Short mmCIF file of C-alpha atoms in Angstrom, two decimals:
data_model
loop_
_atom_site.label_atom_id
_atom_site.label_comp_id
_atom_site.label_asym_id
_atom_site.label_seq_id
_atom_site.Cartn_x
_atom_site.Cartn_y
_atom_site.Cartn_z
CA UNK B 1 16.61 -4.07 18.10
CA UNK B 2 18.84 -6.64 19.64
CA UNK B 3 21.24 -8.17 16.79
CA UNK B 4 22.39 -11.77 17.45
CA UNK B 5 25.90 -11.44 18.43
CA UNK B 6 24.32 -8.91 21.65
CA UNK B 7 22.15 -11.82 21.84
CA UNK B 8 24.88 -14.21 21.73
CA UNK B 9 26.30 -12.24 24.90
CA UNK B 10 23.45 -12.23 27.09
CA UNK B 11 23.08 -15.70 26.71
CA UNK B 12 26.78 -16.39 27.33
CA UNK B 13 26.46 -14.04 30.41
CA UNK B 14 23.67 -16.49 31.70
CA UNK B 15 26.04 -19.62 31.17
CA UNK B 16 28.68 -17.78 33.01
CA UNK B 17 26.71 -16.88 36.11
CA UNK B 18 24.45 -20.23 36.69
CA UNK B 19 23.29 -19.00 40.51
CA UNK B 20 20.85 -16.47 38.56
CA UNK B 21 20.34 -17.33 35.26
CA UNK B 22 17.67 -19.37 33.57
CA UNK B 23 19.52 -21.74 31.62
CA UNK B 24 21.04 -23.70 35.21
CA UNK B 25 17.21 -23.62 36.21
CA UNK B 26 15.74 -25.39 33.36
CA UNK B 27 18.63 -27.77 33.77
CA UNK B 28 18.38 -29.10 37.25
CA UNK B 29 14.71 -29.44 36.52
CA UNK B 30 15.39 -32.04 33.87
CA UNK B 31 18.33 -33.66 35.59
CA UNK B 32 19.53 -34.26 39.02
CA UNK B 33 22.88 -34.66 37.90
CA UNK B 34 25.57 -31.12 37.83
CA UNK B 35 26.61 -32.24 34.43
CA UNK B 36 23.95 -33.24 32.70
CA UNK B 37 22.35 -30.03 33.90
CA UNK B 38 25.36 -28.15 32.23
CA UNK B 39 25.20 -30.14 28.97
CA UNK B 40 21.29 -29.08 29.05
CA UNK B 41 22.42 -25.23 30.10
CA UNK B 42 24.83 -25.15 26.69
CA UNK B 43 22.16 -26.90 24.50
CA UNK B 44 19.87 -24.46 25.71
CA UNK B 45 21.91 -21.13 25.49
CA UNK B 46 22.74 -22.44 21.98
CA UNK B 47 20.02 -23.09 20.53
CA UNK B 48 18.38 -20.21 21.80
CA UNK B 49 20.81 -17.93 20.17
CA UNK B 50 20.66 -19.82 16.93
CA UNK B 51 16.94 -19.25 16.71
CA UNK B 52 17.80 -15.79 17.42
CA UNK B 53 19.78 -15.51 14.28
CA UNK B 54 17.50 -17.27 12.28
CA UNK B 55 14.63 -14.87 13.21
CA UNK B 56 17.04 -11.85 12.26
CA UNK B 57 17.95 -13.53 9.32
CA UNK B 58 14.51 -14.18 7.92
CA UNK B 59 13.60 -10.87 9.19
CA UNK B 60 16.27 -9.20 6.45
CA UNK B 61 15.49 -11.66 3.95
CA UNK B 62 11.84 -10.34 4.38
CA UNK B 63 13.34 -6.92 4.39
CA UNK B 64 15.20 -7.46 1.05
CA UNK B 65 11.75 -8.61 -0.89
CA UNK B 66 10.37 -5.59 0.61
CA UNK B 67 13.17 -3.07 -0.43
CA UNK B 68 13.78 -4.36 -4.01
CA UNK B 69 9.75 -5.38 -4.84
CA UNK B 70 7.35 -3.70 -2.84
CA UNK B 71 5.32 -0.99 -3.62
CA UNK B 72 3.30 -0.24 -1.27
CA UNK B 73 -0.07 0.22 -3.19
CA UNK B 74 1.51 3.36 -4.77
CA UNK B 75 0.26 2.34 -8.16
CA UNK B 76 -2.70 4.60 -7.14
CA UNK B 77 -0.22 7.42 -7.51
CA UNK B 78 2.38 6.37 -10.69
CA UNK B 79 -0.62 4.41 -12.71
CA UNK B 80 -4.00 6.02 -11.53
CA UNK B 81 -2.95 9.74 -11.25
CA UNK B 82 0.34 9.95 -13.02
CA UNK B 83 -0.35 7.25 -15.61
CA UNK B 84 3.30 6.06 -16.14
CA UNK B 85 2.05 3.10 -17.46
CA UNK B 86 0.54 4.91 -20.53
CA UNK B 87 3.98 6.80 -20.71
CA UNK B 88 6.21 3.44 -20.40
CA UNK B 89 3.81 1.87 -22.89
CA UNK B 90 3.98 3.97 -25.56
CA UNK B 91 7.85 6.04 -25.22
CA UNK B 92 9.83 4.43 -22.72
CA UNK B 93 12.24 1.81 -24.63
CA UNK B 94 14.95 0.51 -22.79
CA UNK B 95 17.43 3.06 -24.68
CA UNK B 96 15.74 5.52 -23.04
CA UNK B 97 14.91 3.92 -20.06
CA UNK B 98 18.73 3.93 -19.29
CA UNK B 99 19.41 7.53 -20.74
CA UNK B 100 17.43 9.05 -17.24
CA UNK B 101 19.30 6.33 -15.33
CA UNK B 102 16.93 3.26 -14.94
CA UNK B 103 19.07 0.09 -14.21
CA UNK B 104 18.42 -2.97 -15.48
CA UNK B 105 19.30 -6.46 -13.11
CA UNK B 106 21.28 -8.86 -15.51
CA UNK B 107 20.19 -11.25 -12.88
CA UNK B 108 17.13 -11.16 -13.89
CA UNK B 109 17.91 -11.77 -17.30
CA UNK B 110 16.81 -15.52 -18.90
CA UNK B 111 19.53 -17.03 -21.61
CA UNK B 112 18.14 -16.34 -24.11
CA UNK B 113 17.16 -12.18 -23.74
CA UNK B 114 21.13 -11.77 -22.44
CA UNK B 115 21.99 -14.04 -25.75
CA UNK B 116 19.20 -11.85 -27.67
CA UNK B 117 20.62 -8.32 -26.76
CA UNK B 118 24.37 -9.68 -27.20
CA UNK B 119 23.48 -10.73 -30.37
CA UNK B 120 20.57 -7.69 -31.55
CA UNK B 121 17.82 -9.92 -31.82
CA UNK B 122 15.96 -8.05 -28.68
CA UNK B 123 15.10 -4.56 -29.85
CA UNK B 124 16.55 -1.75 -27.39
CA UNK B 125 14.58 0.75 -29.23
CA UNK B 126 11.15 -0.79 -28.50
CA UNK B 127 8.89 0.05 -25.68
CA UNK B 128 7.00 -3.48 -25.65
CA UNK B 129 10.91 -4.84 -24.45
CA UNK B 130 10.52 -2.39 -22.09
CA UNK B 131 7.44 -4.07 -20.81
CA UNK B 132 9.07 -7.58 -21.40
CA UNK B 133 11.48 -6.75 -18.82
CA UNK B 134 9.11 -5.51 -16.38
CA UNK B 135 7.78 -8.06 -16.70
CA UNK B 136 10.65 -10.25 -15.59
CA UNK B 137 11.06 -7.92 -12.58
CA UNK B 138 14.42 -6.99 -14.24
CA UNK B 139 13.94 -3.08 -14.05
CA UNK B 140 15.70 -2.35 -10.97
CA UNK B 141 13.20 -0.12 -8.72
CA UNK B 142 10.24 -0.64 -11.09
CA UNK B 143 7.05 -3.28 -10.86
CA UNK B 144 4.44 -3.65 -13.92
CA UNK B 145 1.73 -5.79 -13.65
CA UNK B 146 1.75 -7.38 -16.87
CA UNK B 147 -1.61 -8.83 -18.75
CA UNK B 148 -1.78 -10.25 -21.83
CA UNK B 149 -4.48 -8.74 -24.09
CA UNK B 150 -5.26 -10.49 -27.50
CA UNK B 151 -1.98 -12.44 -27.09
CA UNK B 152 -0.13 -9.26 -26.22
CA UNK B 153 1.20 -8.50 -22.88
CA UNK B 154 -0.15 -4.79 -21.67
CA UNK B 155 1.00 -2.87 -18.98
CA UNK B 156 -1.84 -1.92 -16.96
CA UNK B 157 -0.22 -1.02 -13.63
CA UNK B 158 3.49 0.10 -12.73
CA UNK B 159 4.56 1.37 -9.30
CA UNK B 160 7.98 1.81 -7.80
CA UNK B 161 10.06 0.36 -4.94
CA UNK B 162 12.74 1.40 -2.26
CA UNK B 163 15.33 0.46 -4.65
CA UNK B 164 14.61 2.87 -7.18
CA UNK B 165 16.51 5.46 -5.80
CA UNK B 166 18.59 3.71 -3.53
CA UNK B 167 20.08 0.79 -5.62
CA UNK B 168 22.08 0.76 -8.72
CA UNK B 169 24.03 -1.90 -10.47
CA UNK B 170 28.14 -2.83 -11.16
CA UNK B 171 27.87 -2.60 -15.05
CA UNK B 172 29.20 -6.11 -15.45
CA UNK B 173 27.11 -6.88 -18.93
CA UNK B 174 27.05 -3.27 -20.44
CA UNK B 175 26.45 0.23 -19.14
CA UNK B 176 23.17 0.45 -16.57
CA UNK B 177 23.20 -3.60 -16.97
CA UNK B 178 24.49 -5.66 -14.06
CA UNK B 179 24.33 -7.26 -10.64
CA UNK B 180 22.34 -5.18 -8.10
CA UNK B 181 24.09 -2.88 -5.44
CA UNK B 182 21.60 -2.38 -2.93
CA UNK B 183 22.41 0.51 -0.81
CA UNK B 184 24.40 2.48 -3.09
CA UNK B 185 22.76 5.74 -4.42
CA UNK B 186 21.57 5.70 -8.47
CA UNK B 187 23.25 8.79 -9.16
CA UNK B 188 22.70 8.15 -12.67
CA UNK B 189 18.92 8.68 -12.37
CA UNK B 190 17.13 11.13 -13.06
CA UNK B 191 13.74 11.54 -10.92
CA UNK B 192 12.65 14.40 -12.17
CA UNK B 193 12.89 13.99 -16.24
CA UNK B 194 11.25 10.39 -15.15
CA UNK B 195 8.46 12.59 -13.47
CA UNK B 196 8.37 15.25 -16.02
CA UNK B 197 6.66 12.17 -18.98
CA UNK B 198 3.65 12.31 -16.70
CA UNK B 199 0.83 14.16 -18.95
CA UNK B 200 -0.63 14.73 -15.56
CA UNK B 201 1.47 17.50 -15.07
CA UNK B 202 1.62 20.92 -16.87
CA UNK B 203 3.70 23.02 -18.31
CA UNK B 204 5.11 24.66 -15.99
CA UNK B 205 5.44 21.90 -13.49
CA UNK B 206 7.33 19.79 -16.13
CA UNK B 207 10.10 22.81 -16.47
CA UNK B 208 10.51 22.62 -12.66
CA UNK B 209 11.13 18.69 -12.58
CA UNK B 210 13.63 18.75 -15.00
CA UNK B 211 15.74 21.49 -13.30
CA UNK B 212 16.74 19.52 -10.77
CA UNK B 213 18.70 16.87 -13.05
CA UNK B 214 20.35 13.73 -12.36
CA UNK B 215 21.19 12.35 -8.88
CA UNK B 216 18.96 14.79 -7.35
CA UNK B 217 15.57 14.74 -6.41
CA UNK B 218 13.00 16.95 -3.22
CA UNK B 219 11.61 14.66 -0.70
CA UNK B 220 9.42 17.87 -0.01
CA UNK B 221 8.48 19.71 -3.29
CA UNK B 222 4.57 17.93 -3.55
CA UNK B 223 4.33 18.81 0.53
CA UNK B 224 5.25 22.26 0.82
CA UNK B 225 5.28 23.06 -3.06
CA UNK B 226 9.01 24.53 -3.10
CA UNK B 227 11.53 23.08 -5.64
CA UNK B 228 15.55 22.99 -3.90
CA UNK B 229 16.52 18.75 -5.01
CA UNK B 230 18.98 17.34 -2.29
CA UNK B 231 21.46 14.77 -4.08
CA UNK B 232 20.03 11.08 -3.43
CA UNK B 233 21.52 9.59 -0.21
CA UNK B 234 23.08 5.97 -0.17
CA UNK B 235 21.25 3.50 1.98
CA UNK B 236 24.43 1.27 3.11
CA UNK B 237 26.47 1.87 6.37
CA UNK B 238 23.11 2.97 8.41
CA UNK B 239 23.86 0.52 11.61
CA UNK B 240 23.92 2.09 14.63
CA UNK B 241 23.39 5.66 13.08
CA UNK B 242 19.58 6.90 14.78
CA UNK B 243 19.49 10.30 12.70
CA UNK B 244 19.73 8.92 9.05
CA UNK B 245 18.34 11.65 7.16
CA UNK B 246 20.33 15.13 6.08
CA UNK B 247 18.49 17.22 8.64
CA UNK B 248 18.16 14.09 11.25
CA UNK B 249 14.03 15.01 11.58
CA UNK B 250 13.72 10.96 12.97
CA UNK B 251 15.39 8.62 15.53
CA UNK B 252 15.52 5.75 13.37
CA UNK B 253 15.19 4.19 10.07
CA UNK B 254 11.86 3.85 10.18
CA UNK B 255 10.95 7.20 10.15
CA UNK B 256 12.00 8.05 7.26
CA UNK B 257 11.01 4.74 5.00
CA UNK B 258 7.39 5.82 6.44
CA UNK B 259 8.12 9.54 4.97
CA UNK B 260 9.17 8.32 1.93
CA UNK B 261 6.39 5.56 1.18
CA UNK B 262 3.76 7.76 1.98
CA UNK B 263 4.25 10.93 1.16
CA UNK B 264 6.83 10.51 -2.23
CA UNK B 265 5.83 7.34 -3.23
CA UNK B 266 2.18 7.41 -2.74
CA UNK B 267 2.31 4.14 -0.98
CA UNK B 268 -1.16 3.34 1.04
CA UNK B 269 -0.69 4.07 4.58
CA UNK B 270 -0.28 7.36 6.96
CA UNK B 271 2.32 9.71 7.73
CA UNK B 272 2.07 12.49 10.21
CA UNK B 273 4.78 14.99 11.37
CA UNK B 274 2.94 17.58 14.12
CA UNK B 275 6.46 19.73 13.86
CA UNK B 276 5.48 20.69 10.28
CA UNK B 277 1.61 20.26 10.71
CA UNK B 278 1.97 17.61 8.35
CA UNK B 279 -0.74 14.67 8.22
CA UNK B 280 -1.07 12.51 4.99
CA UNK B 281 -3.23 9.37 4.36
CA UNK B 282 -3.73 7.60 1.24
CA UNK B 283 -6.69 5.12 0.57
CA UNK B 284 -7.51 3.26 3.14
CA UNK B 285 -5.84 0.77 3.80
CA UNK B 286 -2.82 0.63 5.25
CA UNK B 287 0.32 -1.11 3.45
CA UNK B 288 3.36 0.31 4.85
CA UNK B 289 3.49 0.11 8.52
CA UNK B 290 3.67 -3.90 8.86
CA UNK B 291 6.90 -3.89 6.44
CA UNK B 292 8.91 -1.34 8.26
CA UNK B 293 10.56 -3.13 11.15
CA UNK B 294 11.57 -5.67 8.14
CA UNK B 295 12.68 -3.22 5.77
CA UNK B 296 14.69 -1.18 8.52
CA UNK B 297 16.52 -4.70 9.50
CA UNK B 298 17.44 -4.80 5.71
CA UNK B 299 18.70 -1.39 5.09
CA UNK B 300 20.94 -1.72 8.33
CA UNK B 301 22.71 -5.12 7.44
CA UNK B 302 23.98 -3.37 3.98
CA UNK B 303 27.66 -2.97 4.74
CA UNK B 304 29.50 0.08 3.72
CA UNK B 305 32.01 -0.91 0.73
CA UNK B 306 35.52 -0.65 0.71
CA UNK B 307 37.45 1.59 -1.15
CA UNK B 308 38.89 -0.20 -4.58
CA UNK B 309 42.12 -1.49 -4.83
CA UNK B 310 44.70 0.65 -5.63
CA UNK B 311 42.27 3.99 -5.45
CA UNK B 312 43.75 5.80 -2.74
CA UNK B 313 47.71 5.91 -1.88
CA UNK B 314 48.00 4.66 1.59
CA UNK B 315 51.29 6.88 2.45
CA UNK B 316 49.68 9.54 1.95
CA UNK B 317 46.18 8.56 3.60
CA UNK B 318 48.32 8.07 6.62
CA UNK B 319 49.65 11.33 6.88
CA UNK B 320 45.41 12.58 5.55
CA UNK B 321 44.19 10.74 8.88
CA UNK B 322 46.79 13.40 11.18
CA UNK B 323 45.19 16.55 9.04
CA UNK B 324 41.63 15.22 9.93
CA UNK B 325 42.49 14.69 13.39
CA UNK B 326 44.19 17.86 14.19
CA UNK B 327 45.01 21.15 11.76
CA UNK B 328 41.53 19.74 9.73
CA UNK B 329 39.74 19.59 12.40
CA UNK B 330 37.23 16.93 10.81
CA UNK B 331 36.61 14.93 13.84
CA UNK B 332 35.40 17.42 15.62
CA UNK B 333 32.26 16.86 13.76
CA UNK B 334 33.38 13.24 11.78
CA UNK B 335 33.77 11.44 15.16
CA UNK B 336 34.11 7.69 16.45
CA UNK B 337 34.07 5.07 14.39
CA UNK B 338 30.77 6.04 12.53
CA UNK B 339 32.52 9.50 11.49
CA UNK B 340 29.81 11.35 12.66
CA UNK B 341 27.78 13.12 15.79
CA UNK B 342 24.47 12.83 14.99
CA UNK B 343 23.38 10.61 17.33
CA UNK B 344 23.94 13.35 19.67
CA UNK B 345 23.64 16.69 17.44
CA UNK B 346 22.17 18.07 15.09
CA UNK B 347 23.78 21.26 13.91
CA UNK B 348 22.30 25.08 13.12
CA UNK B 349 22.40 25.90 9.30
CA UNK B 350 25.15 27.89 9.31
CA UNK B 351 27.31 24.91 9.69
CA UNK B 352 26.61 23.24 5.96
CA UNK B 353 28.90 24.14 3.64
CA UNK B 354 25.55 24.48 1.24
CA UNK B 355 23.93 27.39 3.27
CA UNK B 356 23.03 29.98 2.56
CA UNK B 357 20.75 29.10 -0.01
CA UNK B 358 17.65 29.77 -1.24
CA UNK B 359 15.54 28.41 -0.30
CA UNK B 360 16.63 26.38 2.99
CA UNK B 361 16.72 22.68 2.73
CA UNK B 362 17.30 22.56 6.45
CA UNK B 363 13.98 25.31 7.13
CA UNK B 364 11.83 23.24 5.38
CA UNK B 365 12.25 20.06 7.88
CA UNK B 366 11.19 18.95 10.83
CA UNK B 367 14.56 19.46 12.59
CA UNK B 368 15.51 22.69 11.30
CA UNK B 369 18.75 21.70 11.89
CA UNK B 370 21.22 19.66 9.24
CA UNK B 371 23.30 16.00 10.98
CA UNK B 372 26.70 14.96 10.38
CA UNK B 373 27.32 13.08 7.08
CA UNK B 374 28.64 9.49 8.19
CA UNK B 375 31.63 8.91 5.82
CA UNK B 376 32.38 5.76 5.12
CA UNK B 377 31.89 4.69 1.93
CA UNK B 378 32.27 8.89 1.14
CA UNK B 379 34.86 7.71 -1.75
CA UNK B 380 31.69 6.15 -3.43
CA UNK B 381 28.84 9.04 -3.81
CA UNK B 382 30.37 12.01 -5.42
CA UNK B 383 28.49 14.59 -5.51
CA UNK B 384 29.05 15.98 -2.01
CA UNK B 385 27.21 18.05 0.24
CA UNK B 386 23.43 17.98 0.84
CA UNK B 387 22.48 19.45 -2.71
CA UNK B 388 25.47 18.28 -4.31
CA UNK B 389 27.47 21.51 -5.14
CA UNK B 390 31.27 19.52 -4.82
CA UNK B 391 31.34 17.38 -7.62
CA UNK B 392 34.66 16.15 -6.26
CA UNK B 393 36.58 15.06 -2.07
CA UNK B 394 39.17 17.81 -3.47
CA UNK B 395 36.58 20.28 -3.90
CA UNK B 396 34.83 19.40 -0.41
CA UNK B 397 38.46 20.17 1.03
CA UNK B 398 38.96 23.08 -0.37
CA UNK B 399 35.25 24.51 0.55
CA UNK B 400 36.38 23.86 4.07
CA UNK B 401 39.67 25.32 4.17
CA UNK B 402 38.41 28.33 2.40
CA UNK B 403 34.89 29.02 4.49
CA UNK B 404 36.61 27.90 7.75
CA UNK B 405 39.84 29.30 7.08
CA UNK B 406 41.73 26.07 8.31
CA UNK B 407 45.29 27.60 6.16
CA UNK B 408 45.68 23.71 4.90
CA UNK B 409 48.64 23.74 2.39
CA UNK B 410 48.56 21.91 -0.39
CA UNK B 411 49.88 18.58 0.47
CA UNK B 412 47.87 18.82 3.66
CA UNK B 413 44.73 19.00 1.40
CA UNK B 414 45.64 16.41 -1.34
CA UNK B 415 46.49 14.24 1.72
CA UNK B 416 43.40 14.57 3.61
CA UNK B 417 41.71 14.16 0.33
CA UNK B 418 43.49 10.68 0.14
CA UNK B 419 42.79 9.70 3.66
CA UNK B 420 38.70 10.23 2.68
CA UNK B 421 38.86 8.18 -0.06
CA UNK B 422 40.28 5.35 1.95
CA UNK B 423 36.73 5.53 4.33
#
């Protein structure tokens, strides 16, 4: 998709070069005179590329709506089959709610509930506050439909959005409690312990979903019935990146947000990968494909974010960005200004630092293959890795000088470790 400042170029291009371009056409036709027809060529170019913008814009704004609210229909899969709402209803106060990682947007938040839970008036231990804030759309990833039965509001339908997963919040009124941060990963949740309230599943099932604990969660356990989690992915820094997924199985975006609406959040619509003789359509309707272009143009404007003040020493990132560039040999594999090669590659197994294991995250794709982690904004989404087995940038350096037998000394490591945390 052409952004506006590419936009901005062509039309500046056209300006430029008169003999060809449309702009100098439309002029001369509505003026005889050389300047008014350039005054009409620089209205023209303008205004073009300001509706331009104002289409992308509205285009992410739509894409926003879409990422933090929609559901895509899947209420036929968290309310008809998995009957969360009968689970939220009676056992899910907002205590717990935040214990498996559920954010709440302050935000969203009228006077008088933030006055309320300041001052213990609104009870964090019942599950009817719960619904209250559902139904305020203040549970960040969550939508009720709220009804009020003999003057009591019921949940009778809950379903889950984009931002569920990929969206957590800065902690600015209390722990889990803040401003939303699309984009960043909710490594706090817990997917499958959330999963595991569902009486639709049994025993056994239930042990399985909370193995995989918090962070962590398999796009690919209800299609090919294996259990290996992956950590949760952030959803910022995406621009210009065509293989966004660990194992790169699409070319865009788009792909993927199809995947995941359809197939893990049982969003209405159709999903069909011939490369694992996959073809899935629920109801019959179909909800998801119109939103996509939108919600791609959203998830690529999220901007990777900097590093904190003061959390990285600069000296020594300095002296971090010569290890990665030589004796490291990072940018091999980390390259341009995206830090990575997938756009081009897609590597064999044997390069993750995760394999072997058992079984395969990258076998059970499309690709077979595992992409380059971009890594800016790596200082942000501890745990690394594509199931999450560094818990720290000092531990991903020393997997790497140890499997690839780089002989790093120490203040080569601790440097390069500084010079990630700077991305």
């Amino acid at each position: 998709m052409q952004d506006a400042r590419s936009r901005g170029r062509s039309f500046a291009r056209n300006c430029q070069n008169p003999a060809p371009g449309p702009c100098l056409r439309s002029g001369l036709i509505a003026s005889a005179s050389i300047v008014a027809a350039a005054v009409s060529t620089l209205v023209a170019c303008g205004g073009s590329s300001d509706n331009g913008a104002a289409e992308q814009a509205a285009l992410v704004a739509q894409g926003k709506q879409i990422f933090r609210f929609d559901t895509f229909g899947d209420e036929a899969q968290w309310t008809d089959t998995l009957r969360m709402h009968e689970v939220i209803s009676a056992a899910v106060d907002p205590t717990t709610a935040l214990s498996v990682g559920l954010k709440v947007d302050a935000e969203a938040l009228p006077a008088a509930v933030v006055q309320g839970i300041q001052n213990g008036s609104v009870d964090l231990h019942s599950p009817a506050t719960t619904v209250t804030l559902l139904k305020l759309d203040a549970i960040v990833g969550l939508k009720g439909t709220i009804e009020s039965v003999g003057g009591r509001d019921v949940l009778t339908r809950v379903g889950v959005t984009c931002a569920l997963c990929h969206s957590t919040v800065d902690n600015s009124f209390a722990p889990g409690i803040g401003k939303r941060l699309d984009g960043w990963p909710n490594r706090d949740l817990n997917p499958g312990a959330i999963l595991a309230l569902s009486p639709a599943f049994d025993a056994a099932t239930k042990a399985q979903l909370n193995a995989w604990g918090p962070g962590k969660f398999d796009p690919r356990r209800n299609v090919d019935g294996l259990s290996k989690p992956t950590i949760i992915p952030p959803a910022y820094g995406l621009a210009g990146v065509n293989s966004v997924t660990f194992t790169g199985d699409g070319s865009e975006l788009a792909y993927w947000n199809r995947y995941v609406a359809v197939t893990q959040m049982g969003g209405l619509g159709t999903f069909t990968e011939p490369r694992l003789n996959l073809s899935i359509t629920n109801g019959n309707v179909d909800l998801v494909s119109s939103k996509l272009p939108a919600l791609q143009a959203y998830q690529l404007s999220i901007a990777t974010p900097a590093p904190p003040a003061g959390s990285f020493d600069p000296v020594a990132a300095a002296r971090g960005q010569q290890v990665f560039a030589g004796a490291g040999g990072c940018a091999g594999c980390h390259s341009g200004a995206l830090f990575t090669d997938a756009n081009s590659t897609l590597h064999p197994p044997a390069d993750s630092m995760a394999e072997p294991e058992s079984p395969s995250y990258a076998a059970r794709s499309a690709s077979k293959r595992y992409r380059t982690t971009p890594l800016r904004g790596v200082w942000q989404h501890a745990p690394y890795f594509h199931d999450g087995s560094a818990a720290t940038l000092e531990q991903v350096v020393a997997t790497y000088n140890a499997r690839r037998s780089l002989g790093l000394s120490a203040q080569q490591s601790a440097d390069l470790v500084q010079y990630l945390k700077s991305l």
